[in-house]
Coordinates of N, CA, C and O in Angstrom, one line a residue:
X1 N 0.8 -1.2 0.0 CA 0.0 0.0 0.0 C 0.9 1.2 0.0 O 1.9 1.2 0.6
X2 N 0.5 2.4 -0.7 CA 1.4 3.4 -0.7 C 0.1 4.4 -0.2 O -1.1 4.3 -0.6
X3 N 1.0 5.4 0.9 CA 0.0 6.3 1.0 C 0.2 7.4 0.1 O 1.3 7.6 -0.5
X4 N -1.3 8.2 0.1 CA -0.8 9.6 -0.7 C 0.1 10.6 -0.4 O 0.8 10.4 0.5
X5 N 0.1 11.4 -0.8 CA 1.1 12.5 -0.8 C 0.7 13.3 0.8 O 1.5 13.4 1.6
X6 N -0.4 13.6 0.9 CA -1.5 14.3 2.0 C -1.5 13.4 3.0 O -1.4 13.9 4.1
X7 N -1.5 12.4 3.0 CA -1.4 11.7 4.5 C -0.5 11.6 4.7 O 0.0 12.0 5.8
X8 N 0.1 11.1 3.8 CA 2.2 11.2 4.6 C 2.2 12.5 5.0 O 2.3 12.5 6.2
X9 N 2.2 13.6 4.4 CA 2.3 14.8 5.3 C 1.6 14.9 6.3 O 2.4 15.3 7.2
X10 N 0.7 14.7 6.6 CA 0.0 14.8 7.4 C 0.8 13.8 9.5 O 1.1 14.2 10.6
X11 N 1.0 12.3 8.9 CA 1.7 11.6 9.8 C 3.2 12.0 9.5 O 4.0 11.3 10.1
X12 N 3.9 13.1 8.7 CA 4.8 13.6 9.0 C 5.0 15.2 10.3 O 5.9 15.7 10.9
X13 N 3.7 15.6 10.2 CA 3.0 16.9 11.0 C 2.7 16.3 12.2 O 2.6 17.1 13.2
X14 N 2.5 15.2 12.4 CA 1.8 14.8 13.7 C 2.9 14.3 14.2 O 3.0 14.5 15.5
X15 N 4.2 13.6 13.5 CA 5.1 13.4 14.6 C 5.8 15.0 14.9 O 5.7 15.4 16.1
X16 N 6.3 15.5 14.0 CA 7.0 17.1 14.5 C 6.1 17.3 15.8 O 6.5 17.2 16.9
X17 N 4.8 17.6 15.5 CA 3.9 18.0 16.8 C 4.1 17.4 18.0 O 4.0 18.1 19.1
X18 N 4.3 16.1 18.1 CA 4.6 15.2 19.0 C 5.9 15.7 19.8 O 5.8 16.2 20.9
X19 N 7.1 15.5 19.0 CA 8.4 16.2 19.4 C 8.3 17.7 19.6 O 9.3 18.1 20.3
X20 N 7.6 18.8 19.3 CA 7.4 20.1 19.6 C 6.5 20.2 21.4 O 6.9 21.0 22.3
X21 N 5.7 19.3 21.5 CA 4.9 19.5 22.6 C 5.1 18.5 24.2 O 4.7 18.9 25.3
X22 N 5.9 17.1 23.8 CA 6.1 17.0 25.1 C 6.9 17.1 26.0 O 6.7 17.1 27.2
X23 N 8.3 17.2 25.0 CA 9.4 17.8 25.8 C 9.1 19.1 26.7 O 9.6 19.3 27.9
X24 N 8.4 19.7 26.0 CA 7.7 21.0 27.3 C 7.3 20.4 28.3 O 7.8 20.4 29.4
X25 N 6.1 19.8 28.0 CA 5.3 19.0 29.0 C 6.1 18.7 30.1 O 6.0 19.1 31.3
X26 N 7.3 17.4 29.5 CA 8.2 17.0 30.4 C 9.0 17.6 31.6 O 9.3 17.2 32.8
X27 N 9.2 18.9 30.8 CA 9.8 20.0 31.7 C 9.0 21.2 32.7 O 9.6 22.0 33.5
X28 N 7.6 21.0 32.4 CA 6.6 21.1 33.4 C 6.1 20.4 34.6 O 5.8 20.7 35.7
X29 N 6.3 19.0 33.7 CA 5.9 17.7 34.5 C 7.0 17.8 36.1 O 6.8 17.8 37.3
X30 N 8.3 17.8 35.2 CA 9.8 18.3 36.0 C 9.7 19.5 37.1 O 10.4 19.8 38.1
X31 N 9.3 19.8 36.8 CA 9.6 21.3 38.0 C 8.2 21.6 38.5 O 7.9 22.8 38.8
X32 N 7.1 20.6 38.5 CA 5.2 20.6 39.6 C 6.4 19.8 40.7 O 7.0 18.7 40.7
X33 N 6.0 21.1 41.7 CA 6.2 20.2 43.3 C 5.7 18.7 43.4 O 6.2 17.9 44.2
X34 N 4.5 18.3 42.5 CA 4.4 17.2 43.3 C 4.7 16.5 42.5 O 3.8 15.9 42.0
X35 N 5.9 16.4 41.9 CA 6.4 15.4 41.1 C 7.7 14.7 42.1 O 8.4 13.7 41.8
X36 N 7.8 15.5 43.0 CA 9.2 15.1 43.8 C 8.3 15.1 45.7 O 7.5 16.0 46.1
X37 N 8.8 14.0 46.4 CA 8.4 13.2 47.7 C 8.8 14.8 48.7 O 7.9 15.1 49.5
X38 N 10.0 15.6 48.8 CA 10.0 16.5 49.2 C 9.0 17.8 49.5 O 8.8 18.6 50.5
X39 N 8.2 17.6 47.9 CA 7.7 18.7 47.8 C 8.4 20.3 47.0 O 7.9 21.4 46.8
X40 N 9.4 20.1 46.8 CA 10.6 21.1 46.8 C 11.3 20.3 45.0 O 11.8 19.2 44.8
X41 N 11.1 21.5 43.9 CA 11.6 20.4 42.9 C 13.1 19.9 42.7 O 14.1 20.6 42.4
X42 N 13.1 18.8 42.8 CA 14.6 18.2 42.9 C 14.9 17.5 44.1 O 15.9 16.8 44.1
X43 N 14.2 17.5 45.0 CA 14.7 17.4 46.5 C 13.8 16.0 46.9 O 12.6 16.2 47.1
X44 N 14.3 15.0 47.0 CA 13.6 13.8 47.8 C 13.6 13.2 46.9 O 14.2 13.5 45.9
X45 N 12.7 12.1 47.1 CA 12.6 10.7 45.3 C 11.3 11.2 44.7 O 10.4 11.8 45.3
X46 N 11.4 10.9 43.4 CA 10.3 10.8 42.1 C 9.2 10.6 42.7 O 9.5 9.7 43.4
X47 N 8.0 10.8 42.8 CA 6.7 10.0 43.3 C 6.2 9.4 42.2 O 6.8 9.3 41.2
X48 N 4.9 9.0 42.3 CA 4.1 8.3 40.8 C 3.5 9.3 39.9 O 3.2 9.0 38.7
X49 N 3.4 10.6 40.5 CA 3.1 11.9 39.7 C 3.7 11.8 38.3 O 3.3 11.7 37.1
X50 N 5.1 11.7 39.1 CA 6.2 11.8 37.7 C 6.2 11.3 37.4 O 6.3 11.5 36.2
X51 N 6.3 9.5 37.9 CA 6.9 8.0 37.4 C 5.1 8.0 36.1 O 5.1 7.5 35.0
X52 N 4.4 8.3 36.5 CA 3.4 8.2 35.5 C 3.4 8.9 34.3 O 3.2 8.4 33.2
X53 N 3.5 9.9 34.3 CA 4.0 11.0 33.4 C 5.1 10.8 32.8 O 5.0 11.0 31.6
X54 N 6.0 10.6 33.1 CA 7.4 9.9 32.3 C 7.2 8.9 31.5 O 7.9 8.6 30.6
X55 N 5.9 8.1 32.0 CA 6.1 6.6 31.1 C 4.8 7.3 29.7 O 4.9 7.0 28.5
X56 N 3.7 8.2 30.3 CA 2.7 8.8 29.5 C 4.1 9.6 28.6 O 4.2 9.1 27.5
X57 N 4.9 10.4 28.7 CA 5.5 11.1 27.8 C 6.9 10.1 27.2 O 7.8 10.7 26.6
X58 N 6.8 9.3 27.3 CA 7.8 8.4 26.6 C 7.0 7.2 25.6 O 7.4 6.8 24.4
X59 N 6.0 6.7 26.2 CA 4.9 6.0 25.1 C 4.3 6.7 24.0 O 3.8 6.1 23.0
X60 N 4.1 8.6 24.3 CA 3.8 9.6 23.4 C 5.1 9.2 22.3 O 5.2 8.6 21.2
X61 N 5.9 9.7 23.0 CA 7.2 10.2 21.9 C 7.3 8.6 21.1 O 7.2 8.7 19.9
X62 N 7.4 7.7 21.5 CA 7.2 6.8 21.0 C 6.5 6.3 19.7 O 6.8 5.7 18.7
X63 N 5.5 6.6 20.1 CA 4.2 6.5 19.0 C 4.2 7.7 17.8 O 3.7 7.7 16.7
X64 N 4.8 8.7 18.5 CA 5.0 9.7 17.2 C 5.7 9.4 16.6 O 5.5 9.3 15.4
X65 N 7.1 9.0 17.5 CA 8.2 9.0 16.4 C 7.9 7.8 15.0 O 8.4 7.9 13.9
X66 N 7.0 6.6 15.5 CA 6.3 5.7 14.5 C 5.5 6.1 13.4 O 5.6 5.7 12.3
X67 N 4.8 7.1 13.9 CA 3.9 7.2 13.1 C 4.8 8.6 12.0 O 4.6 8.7 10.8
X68 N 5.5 9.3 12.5 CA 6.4 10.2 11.7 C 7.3 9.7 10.8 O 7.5 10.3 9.7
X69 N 7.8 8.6 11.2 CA 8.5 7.6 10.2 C 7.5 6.9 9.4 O 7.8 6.9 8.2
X70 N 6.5 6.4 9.6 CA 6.0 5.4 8.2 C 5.2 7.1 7.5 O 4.6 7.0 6.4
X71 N 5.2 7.8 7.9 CA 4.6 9.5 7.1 C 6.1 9.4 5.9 O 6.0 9.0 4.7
X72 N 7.3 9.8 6.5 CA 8.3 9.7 5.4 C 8.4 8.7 4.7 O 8.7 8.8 3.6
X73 N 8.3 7.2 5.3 CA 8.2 6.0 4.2 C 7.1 6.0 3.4 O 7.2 5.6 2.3
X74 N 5.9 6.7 3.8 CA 5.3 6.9 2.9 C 5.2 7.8 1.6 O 4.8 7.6 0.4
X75 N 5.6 8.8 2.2 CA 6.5 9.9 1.5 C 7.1 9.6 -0.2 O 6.7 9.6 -1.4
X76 N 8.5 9.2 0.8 CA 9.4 8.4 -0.2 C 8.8 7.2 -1.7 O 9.1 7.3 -3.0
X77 N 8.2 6.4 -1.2 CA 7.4 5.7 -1.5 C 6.2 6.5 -2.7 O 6.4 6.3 -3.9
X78 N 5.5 7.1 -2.3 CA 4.9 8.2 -3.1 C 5.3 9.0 -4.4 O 4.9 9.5 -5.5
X79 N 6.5 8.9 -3.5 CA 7.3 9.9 -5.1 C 8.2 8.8 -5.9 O 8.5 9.3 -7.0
X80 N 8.8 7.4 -5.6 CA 9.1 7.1 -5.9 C 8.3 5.4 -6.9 O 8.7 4.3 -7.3
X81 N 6.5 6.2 -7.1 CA 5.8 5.4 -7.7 C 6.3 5.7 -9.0 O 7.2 6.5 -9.2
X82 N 5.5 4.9 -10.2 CA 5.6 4.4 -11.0 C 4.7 6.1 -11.6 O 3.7 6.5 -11.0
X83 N 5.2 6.5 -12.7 CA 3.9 7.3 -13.4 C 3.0 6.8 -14.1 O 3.3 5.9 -14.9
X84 N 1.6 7.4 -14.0 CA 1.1 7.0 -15.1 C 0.3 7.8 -16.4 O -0.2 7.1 -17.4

């Protein structure tokens, strides 16, 4: 199956988005008090705040980075059909 031109871009748009938005997240997730046992960010152990959120932002990036790749195999593929 080859996708079109428009959906490959399209799962090429959704991964960039993916990589544009949770790294922030991450670094929000990172410095909410109640991501750290202290209360204080940095200070005491991880709680499940974070330990959940880390695995929610790493199964994200994950899935983007998938779906961003078969967007460029698709891509490639696309342009490298047959004319008719």
């Amino acid at each position: 199956m080859v996708l079109s031109r428009g959906w490959s871009l399209f799962l090429v748009g959704v991964g960039v988005w993916t990589w544009v938005i949770w790294p922030r997240f991450a670094v929000a997730i990172w410095n909410d008090p109640r991501a750290w046992s202290a209360g204080t960010v940095g200070e005491g152990s991880p709680t499940g705040f974070l330990w959940v959120h880390a695995l929610l932002i790493a199964a994200s990036l994950a899935i983007g980075t998938t779906v961003g790749v078969l967007g460029v195999r698709g891509w490639l593929a696309w342009r490298r059909r047959p004319s008719a």
